[in-house]
Coordinates of C-alpha atoms in Angstrom, one line a residue:
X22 CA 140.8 70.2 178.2
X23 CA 143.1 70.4 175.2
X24 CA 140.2 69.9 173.0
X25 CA 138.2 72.5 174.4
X26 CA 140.8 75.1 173.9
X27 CA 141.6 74.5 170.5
X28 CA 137.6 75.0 169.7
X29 CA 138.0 78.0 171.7
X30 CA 140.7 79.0 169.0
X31 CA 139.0 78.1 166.0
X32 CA 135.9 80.1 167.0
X33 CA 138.5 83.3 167.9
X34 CA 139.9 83.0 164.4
X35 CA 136.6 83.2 162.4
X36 CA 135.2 85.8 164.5
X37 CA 138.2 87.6 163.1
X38 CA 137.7 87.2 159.5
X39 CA 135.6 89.8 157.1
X40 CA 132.4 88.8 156.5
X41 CA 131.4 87.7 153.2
X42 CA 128.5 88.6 151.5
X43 CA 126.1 87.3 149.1
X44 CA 125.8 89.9 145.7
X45 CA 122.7 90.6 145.4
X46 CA 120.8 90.5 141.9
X47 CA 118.2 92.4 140.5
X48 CA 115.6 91.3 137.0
X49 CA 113.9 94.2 135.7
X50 CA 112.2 94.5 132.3
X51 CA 113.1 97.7 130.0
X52 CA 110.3 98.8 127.1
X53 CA 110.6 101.5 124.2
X54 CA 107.7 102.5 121.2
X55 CA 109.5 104.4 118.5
X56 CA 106.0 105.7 116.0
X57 CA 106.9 106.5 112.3
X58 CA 105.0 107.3 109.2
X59 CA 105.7 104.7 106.0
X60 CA 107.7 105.7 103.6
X61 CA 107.7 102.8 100.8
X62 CA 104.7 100.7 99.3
X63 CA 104.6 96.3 98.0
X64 CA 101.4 97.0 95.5
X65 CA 100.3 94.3 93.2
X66 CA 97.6 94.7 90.3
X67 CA 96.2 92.1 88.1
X68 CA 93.9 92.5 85.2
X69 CA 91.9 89.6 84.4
X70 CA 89.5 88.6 81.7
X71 CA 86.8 85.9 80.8
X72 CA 85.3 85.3 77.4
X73 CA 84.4 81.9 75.7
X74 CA 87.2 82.3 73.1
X75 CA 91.1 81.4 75.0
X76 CA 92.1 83.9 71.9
X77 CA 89.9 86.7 73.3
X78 CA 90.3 86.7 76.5
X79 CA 94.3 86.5 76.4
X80 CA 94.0 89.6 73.5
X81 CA 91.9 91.3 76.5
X82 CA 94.4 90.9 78.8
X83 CA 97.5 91.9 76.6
X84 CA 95.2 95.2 75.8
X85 CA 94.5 96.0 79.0
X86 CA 98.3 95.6 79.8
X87 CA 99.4 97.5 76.9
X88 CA 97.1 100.9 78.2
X89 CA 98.6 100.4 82.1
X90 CA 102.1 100.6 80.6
X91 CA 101.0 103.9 78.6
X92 CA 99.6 105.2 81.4
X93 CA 102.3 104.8 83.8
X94 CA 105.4 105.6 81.4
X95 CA 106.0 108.9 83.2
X96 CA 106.6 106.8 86.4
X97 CA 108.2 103.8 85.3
X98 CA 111.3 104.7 86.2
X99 CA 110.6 105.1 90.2
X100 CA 108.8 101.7 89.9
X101 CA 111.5 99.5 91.7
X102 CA 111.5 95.8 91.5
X103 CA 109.0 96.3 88.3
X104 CA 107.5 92.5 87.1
X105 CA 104.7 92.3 85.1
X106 CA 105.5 88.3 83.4
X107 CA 103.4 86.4 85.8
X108 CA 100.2 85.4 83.8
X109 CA 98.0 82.6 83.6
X110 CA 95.0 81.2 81.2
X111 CA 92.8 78.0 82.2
X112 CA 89.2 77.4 81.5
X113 CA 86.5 77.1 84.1
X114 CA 83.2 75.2 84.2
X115 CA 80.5 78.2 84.4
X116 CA 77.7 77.8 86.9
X117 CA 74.4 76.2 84.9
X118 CA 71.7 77.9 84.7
X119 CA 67.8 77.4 85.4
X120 CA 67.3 75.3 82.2
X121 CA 70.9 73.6 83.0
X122 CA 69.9 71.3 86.0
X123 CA 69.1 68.2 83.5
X124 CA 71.4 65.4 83.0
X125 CA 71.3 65.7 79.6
X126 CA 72.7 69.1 79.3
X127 CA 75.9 70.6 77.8
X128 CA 79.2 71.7 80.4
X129 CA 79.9 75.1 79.4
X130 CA 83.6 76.4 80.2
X131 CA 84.6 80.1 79.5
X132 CA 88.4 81.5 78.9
X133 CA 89.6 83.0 82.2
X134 CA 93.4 85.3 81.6
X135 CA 94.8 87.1 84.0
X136 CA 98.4 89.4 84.5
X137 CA 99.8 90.2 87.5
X138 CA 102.0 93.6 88.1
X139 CA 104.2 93.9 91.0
X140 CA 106.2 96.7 91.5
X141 CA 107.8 98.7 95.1
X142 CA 107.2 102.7 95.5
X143 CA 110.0 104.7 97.7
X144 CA 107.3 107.6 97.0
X145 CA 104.1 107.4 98.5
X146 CA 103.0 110.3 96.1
X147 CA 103.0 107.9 93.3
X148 CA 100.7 105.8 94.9
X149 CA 97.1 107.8 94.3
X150 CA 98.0 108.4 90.8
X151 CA 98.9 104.5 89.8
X152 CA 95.4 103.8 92.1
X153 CA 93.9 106.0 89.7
X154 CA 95.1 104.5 86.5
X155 CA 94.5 100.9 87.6
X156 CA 90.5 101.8 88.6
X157 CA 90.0 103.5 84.9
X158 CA 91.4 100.2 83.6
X159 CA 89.0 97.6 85.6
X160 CA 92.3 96.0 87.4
X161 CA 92.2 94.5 90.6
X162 CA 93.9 95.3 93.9
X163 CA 94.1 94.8 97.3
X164 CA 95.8 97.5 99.7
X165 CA 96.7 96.2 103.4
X166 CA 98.9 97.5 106.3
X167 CA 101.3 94.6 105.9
X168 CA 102.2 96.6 102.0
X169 CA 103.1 99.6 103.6
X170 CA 106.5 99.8 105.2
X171 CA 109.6 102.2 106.0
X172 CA 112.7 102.1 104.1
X173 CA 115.2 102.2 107.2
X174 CA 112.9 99.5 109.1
X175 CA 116.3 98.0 110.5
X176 CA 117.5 101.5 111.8
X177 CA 114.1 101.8 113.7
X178 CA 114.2 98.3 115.2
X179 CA 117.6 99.2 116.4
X180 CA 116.3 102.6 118.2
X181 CA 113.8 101.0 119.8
X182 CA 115.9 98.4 121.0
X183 CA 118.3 100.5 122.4
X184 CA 115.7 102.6 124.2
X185 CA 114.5 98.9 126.3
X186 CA 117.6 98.3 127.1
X187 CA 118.1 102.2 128.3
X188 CA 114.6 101.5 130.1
X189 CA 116.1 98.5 131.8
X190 CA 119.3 100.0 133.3
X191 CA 117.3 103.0 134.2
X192 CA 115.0 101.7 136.7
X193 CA 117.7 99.1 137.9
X194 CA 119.2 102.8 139.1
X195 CA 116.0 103.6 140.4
X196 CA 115.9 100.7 142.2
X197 CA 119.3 100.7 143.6
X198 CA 118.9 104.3 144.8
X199 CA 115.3 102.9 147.2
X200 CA 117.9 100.6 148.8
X201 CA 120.9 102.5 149.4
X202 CA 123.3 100.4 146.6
X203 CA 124.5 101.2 143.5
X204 CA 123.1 99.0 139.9
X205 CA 126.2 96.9 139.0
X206 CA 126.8 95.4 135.6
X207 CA 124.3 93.1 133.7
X208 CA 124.6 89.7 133.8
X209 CA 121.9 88.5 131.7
X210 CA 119.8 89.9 128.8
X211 CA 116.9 88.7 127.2
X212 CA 116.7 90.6 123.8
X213 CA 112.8 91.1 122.5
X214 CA 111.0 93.0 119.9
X215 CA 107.3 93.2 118.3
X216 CA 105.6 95.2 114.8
X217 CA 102.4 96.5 115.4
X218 CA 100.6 98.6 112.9
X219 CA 98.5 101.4 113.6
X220 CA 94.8 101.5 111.4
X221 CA 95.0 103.1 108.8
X222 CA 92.6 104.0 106.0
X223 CA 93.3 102.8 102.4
X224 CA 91.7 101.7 99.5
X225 CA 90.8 97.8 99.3
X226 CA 89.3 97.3 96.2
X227 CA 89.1 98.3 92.6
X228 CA 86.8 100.1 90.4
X229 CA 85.6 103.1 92.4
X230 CA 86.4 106.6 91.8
X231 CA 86.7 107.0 95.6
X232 CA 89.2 104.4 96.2
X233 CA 92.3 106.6 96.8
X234 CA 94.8 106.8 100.0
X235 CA 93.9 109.5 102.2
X236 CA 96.4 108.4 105.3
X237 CA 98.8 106.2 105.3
X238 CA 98.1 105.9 109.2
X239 CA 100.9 105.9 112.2
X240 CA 102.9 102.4 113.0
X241 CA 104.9 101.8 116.1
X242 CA 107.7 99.4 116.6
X243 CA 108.0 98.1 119.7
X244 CA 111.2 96.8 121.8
X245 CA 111.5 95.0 125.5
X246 CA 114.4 93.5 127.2
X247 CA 114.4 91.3 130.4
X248 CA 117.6 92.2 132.1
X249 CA 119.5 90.9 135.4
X250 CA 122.2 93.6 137.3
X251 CA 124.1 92.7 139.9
X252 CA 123.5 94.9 142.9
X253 CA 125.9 96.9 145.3

Protein backbone atom coordinates (compact mmCIF):
# COMPACT_ATOMS: atom_id res chain seq x y z
CA UNK A 1 0.00 0.00 0.00
CA UNK A 2 2.78 2.27 1.06
CA UNK A 3 4.52 1.45 -2.12
CA UNK A 4 1.79 2.28 -4.26
CA UNK A 5 1.37 5.65 -2.93
CA UNK A 6 4.70 6.79 -3.11
CA UNK A 7 4.62 5.87 -7.02
CA UNK A 8 1.50 7.68 -7.03
CA UNK A 9 3.67 10.72 -5.73
CA UNK A 10 6.50 10.37 -7.94
CA UNK A 11 4.27 10.42 -11.03
CA UNK A 12 2.30 13.74 -9.44
CA UNK A 13 5.67 15.46 -9.20
CA UNK A 14 6.87 14.99 -12.81
CA UNK A 15 3.57 15.71 -14.24
CA UNK A 16 4.42 18.97 -12.51
CA UNK A 17 7.65 19.80 -14.04
CA UNK A 18 8.12 22.00 -17.46
CA UNK A 19 8.70 20.11 -20.18
CA UNK A 20 11.97 20.05 -21.84
CA UNK A 21 12.53 20.17 -25.22
CA UNK A 22 14.97 19.01 -27.66
CA UNK A 23 16.65 22.33 -29.87
CA UNK A 24 16.13 21.71 -32.91
CA UNK A 25 18.91 22.21 -35.71
CA UNK A 26 18.87 23.20 -39.15
CA UNK A 27 22.07 22.53 -42.15
CA UNK A 28 21.59 24.71 -44.99
CA UNK A 29 24.11 25.53 -47.72
CA UNK A 30 24.70 29.48 -48.64
CA UNK A 31 26.31 30.24 -52.41
CA UNK A 32 27.57 33.68 -53.91
CA UNK A 33 29.33 34.49 -57.76
CA UNK A 34 31.04 37.83 -57.55
CA UNK A 35 32.04 38.37 -61.85
CA UNK A 36 34.98 40.88 -62.49
CA UNK A 37 37.00 41.93 -65.46
CA UNK A 38 41.19 41.30 -65.09
CA UNK A 39 43.08 43.93 -64.32
CA UNK A 40 46.86 42.57 -64.25
CA UNK A 41 48.77 40.12 -66.81
CA UNK A 42 51.96 37.00 -65.92
CA UNK A 43 53.36 37.19 -69.78
CA UNK A 44 56.44 35.42 -70.72
CA UNK A 45 58.40 35.68 -74.15
CA UNK A 46 61.32 33.80 -75.30
CA UNK A 47 63.39 34.33 -78.45
CA UNK A 48 65.18 31.41 -79.51
CA UNK A 49 67.64 30.61 -82.21
CA UNK A 50 69.31 27.58 -84.12
CA UNK A 51 72.40 27.77 -86.36
CA UNK A 52 75.31 25.25 -86.62
CA UNK A 53 77.77 27.79 -85.01
CA UNK A 54 77.16 27.92 -80.66
CA UNK A 55 78.80 31.57 -81.54
CA UNK A 56 75.85 32.44 -83.92
CA UNK A 57 73.26 31.36 -82.54
CA UNK A 58 73.92 32.98 -78.93
CA UNK A 59 74.94 36.46 -81.10
CA UNK A 60 71.24 35.79 -82.58
CA UNK A 61 69.72 35.65 -79.45
CA UNK A 62 71.67 38.67 -77.68
CA UNK A 63 70.37 40.68 -81.04
CA UNK A 64 67.18 39.79 -80.87
CA UNK A 65 67.14 40.78 -77.15
CA UNK A 66 68.97 43.97 -77.67
CA UNK A 67 65.86 45.24 -80.40
CA UNK A 68 62.97 43.97 -77.65
CA UNK A 69 64.61 46.17 -74.99
CA UNK A 70 64.67 49.21 -77.65
CA UNK A 71 61.45 48.57 -78.49
CA UNK A 72 59.88 48.47 -75.17
CA UNK A 73 62.01 51.37 -73.41
CA UNK A 74 58.97 53.61 -73.24
CA UNK A 75 57.30 50.90 -71.08
CA UNK A 76 59.93 49.56 -69.05
CA UNK A 77 59.13 51.28 -66.24
CA UNK A 78 55.31 49.76 -65.79
CA UNK A 79 56.96 46.29 -66.41
CA UNK A 80 56.88 44.99 -62.75
CA UNK A 81 58.81 42.02 -61.65
CA UNK A 82 60.96 42.58 -65.03
CA UNK A 83 63.66 39.30 -65.58
CA UNK A 84 65.02 38.73 -68.73
CA UNK A 85 68.55 36.44 -67.31
CA UNK A 86 67.06 33.09 -67.80
CA UNK A 87 68.92 31.65 -71.00
CA UNK A 88 70.09 28.55 -72.15
CA UNK A 89 72.42 27.00 -75.11
CA UNK A 90 72.76 23.08 -75.80
CA UNK A 91 73.17 21.35 -79.06
CA UNK A 92 70.63 18.89 -80.58
CA UNK A 93 71.04 16.01 -82.91
CA UNK A 94 69.00 17.22 -86.20
CA UNK A 95 66.68 14.80 -87.78
CA UNK A 96 68.67 12.85 -90.89
CA UNK A 97 67.62 13.14 -93.91
CA UNK A 98 66.75 10.78 -96.99
CA UNK A 99 70.51 10.13 -97.84
CA UNK A 100 71.07 9.92 -93.81
CA UNK A 101 69.42 6.51 -93.02
CA UNK A 102 73.02 4.55 -93.60
CA UNK A 103 75.11 3.45 -90.81
CA UNK A 104 77.89 4.96 -92.13
CA UNK A 105 76.71 8.41 -91.98
CA UNK A 106 77.73 11.53 -90.01
CA UNK A 107 75.36 12.86 -86.61
CA UNK A 108 74.76 16.36 -87.40
CA UNK A 109 73.98 18.67 -84.25
CA UNK A 110 72.97 22.42 -84.67
CA UNK A 111 73.31 25.34 -81.92
CA UNK A 112 69.90 25.83 -80.20
CA UNK A 113 69.86 29.54 -77.75
CA UNK A 114 67.13 30.73 -76.30
CA UNK A 115 66.10 33.95 -73.68
CA UNK A 116 63.33 33.98 -71.70
CA UNK A 117 61.45 37.53 -70.55
CA UNK A 118 59.13 37.59 -67.80
CA UNK A 119 57.57 40.52 -66.70
CA UNK A 120 53.75 41.44 -64.68
CA UNK A 121 51.47 44.29 -66.37
CA UNK A 122 49.00 46.30 -63.83
CA UNK A 123 47.84 47.86 -67.36
CA UNK A 124 46.16 45.71 -69.73
CA UNK A 125 46.72 48.56 -72.35
CA UNK A 126 50.28 47.66 -72.53
CA UNK A 127 49.55 44.30 -73.37
CA UNK A 128 48.63 44.70 -77.39
CA UNK A 129 51.46 46.92 -77.88
CA UNK A 130 54.31 44.48 -76.20
CA UNK A 131 52.16 41.58 -78.34
CA UNK A 132 53.05 43.64 -81.16
CA UNK A 133 56.68 44.16 -80.63
CA UNK A 134 57.36 40.54 -79.76
CA UNK A 135 55.50 39.19 -83.24
CA UNK A 136 57.86 41.86 -85.39
CA UNK A 137 60.78 40.23 -83.52
CA UNK A 138 59.94 36.25 -84.21
CA UNK A 139 59.60 35.65 -80.18
CA UNK A 140 57.47 33.18 -78.85
CA UNK A 141 54.50 33.26 -76.48
CA UNK A 142 51.78 31.66 -75.07
CA UNK A 143 48.63 33.64 -73.69
CA UNK A 144 46.22 31.49 -71.31
CA UNK A 145 43.41 32.36 -68.83
CA UNK A 146 45.45 31.17 -65.88
CA UNK A 147 48.00 34.67 -66.94
CA UNK A 148 45.26 36.97 -66.52
CA UNK A 149 44.28 37.93 -63.10
CA UNK A 150 42.93 40.88 -60.75
CA UNK A 151 45.03 42.86 -58.52
CA UNK A 152 42.64 42.74 -55.40
CA UNK A 153 42.01 38.87 -55.97
CA UNK A 154 41.89 38.54 -52.02
CA UNK A 155 39.33 41.37 -51.61
CA UNK A 156 37.01 39.47 -54.19
CA UNK A 157 37.40 36.07 -52.52
CA UNK A 158 36.42 37.79 -49.39
CA UNK A 159 33.04 39.33 -51.01
CA UNK A 160 32.09 36.36 -52.28
CA UNK A 161 32.59 34.65 -49.22
CA UNK A 162 30.70 36.87 -47.32
CA UNK A 163 27.76 36.75 -49.64
CA UNK A 164 27.60 32.41 -48.92
CA UNK A 165 27.59 32.96 -45.72
CA UNK A 166 24.72 35.88 -46.14
CA UNK A 167 23.08 33.17 -48.41
CA UNK A 168 23.21 30.71 -45.62
CA UNK A 169 21.66 32.69 -42.77
CA UNK A 170 19.09 33.96 -45.21
CA UNK A 171 17.25 30.93 -46.05
CA UNK A 172 17.85 29.46 -42.46
CA UNK A 173 15.28 32.67 -41.83
CA UNK A 174 13.27 31.46 -44.61
CA UNK A 175 13.12 28.39 -43.21
CA UNK A 176 12.34 29.29 -39.71
CA UNK A 177 9.52 31.63 -40.79
CA UNK A 178 7.61 28.07 -42.82
CA UNK A 179 7.67 26.62 -39.29
CA UNK A 180 6.71 29.25 -37.03
CA UNK A 181 10.48 29.57 -35.10
CA UNK A 182 12.90 31.92 -35.25
CA UNK A 183 16.91 30.91 -36.98
CA UNK A 184 19.13 30.88 -33.81
CA UNK A 185 22.91 31.21 -33.85
CA UNK A 186 25.25 28.96 -36.04
CA UNK A 187 26.86 26.19 -34.62
CA UNK A 188 28.86 24.91 -37.31
CA UNK A 189 30.41 26.31 -40.53
CA UNK A 190 32.00 24.76 -43.36
CA UNK A 191 34.04 27.49 -45.19
CA UNK A 192 34.31 26.72 -49.24
CA UNK A 193 35.45 28.60 -52.28
CA UNK A 194 36.24 27.80 -56.11
CA UNK A 195 38.07 30.12 -59.37
CA UNK A 196 36.45 29.60 -62.50
CA UNK A 197 37.42 31.47 -65.53
CA UNK A 198 35.14 32.63 -68.01
CA UNK A 199 36.48 31.98 -72.11
CA UNK A 200 38.01 34.38 -73.20
CA UNK A 201 39.69 35.20 -76.60
CA UNK A 202 43.43 35.90 -76.74
CA UNK A 203 46.28 35.43 -78.75
CA UNK A 204 48.16 31.92 -78.36
CA UNK A 205 50.91 32.13 -80.52
CA UNK A 206 53.48 34.22 -82.15
CA UNK A 207 54.24 35.54 -85.51
CA UNK A 208 50.86 36.73 -86.84
CA UNK A 209 49.86 40.19 -87.46
CA UNK A 210 46.45 39.16 -86.03
CA UNK A 211 47.53 37.84 -82.85
CA UNK A 212 46.39 40.75 -80.59
CA UNK A 213 43.84 40.69 -77.39
CA UNK A 214 40.49 41.73 -78.26
CA UNK A 215 38.69 40.67 -74.76
CA UNK A 216 40.13 39.90 -71.88
CA UNK A 217 36.73 37.89 -71.18
CA UNK A 218 34.58 37.90 -67.76
CA UNK A 219 35.76 35.49 -64.64
CA UNK A 220 33.72 34.66 -61.67
CA UNK A 221 34.83 33.70 -58.21
CA UNK A 222 32.70 31.59 -56.58
CA UNK A 223 32.05 31.05 -52.62
CA UNK A 224 29.72 28.24 -50.65
CA UNK A 225 29.33 27.63 -47.07
CA UNK A 226 27.69 24.58 -45.32
CA UNK A 227 26.18 25.96 -42.24
CA UNK A 228 24.22 24.44 -39.05
CA UNK A 229 21.65 27.05 -36.90
CA UNK A 230 20.02 26.18 -34.11
CA UNK A 231 16.30 26.55 -34.41
CA UNK A 232 13.68 28.30 -32.06
Amino acid sequence: MFRHKAMGLVVAALALLPTVSVAAEVTLTGESRVQYVPDSARLEFTITAENASATRAAEEVHSTMEQWREGIAGYRDQLVNYRDADAHLYRRQMSPGPRQNDSNSQEETVAVASQTITFEIDDLELLNPLLEQAQSLGMNYHLGSHQFFHSKQAQLEQQALAGAIRSARSRCEFAARQLDMQCGKVKTLDLQGGYRPEPMMMAESARSDSNTVSDIGRREITASVSATFSMK
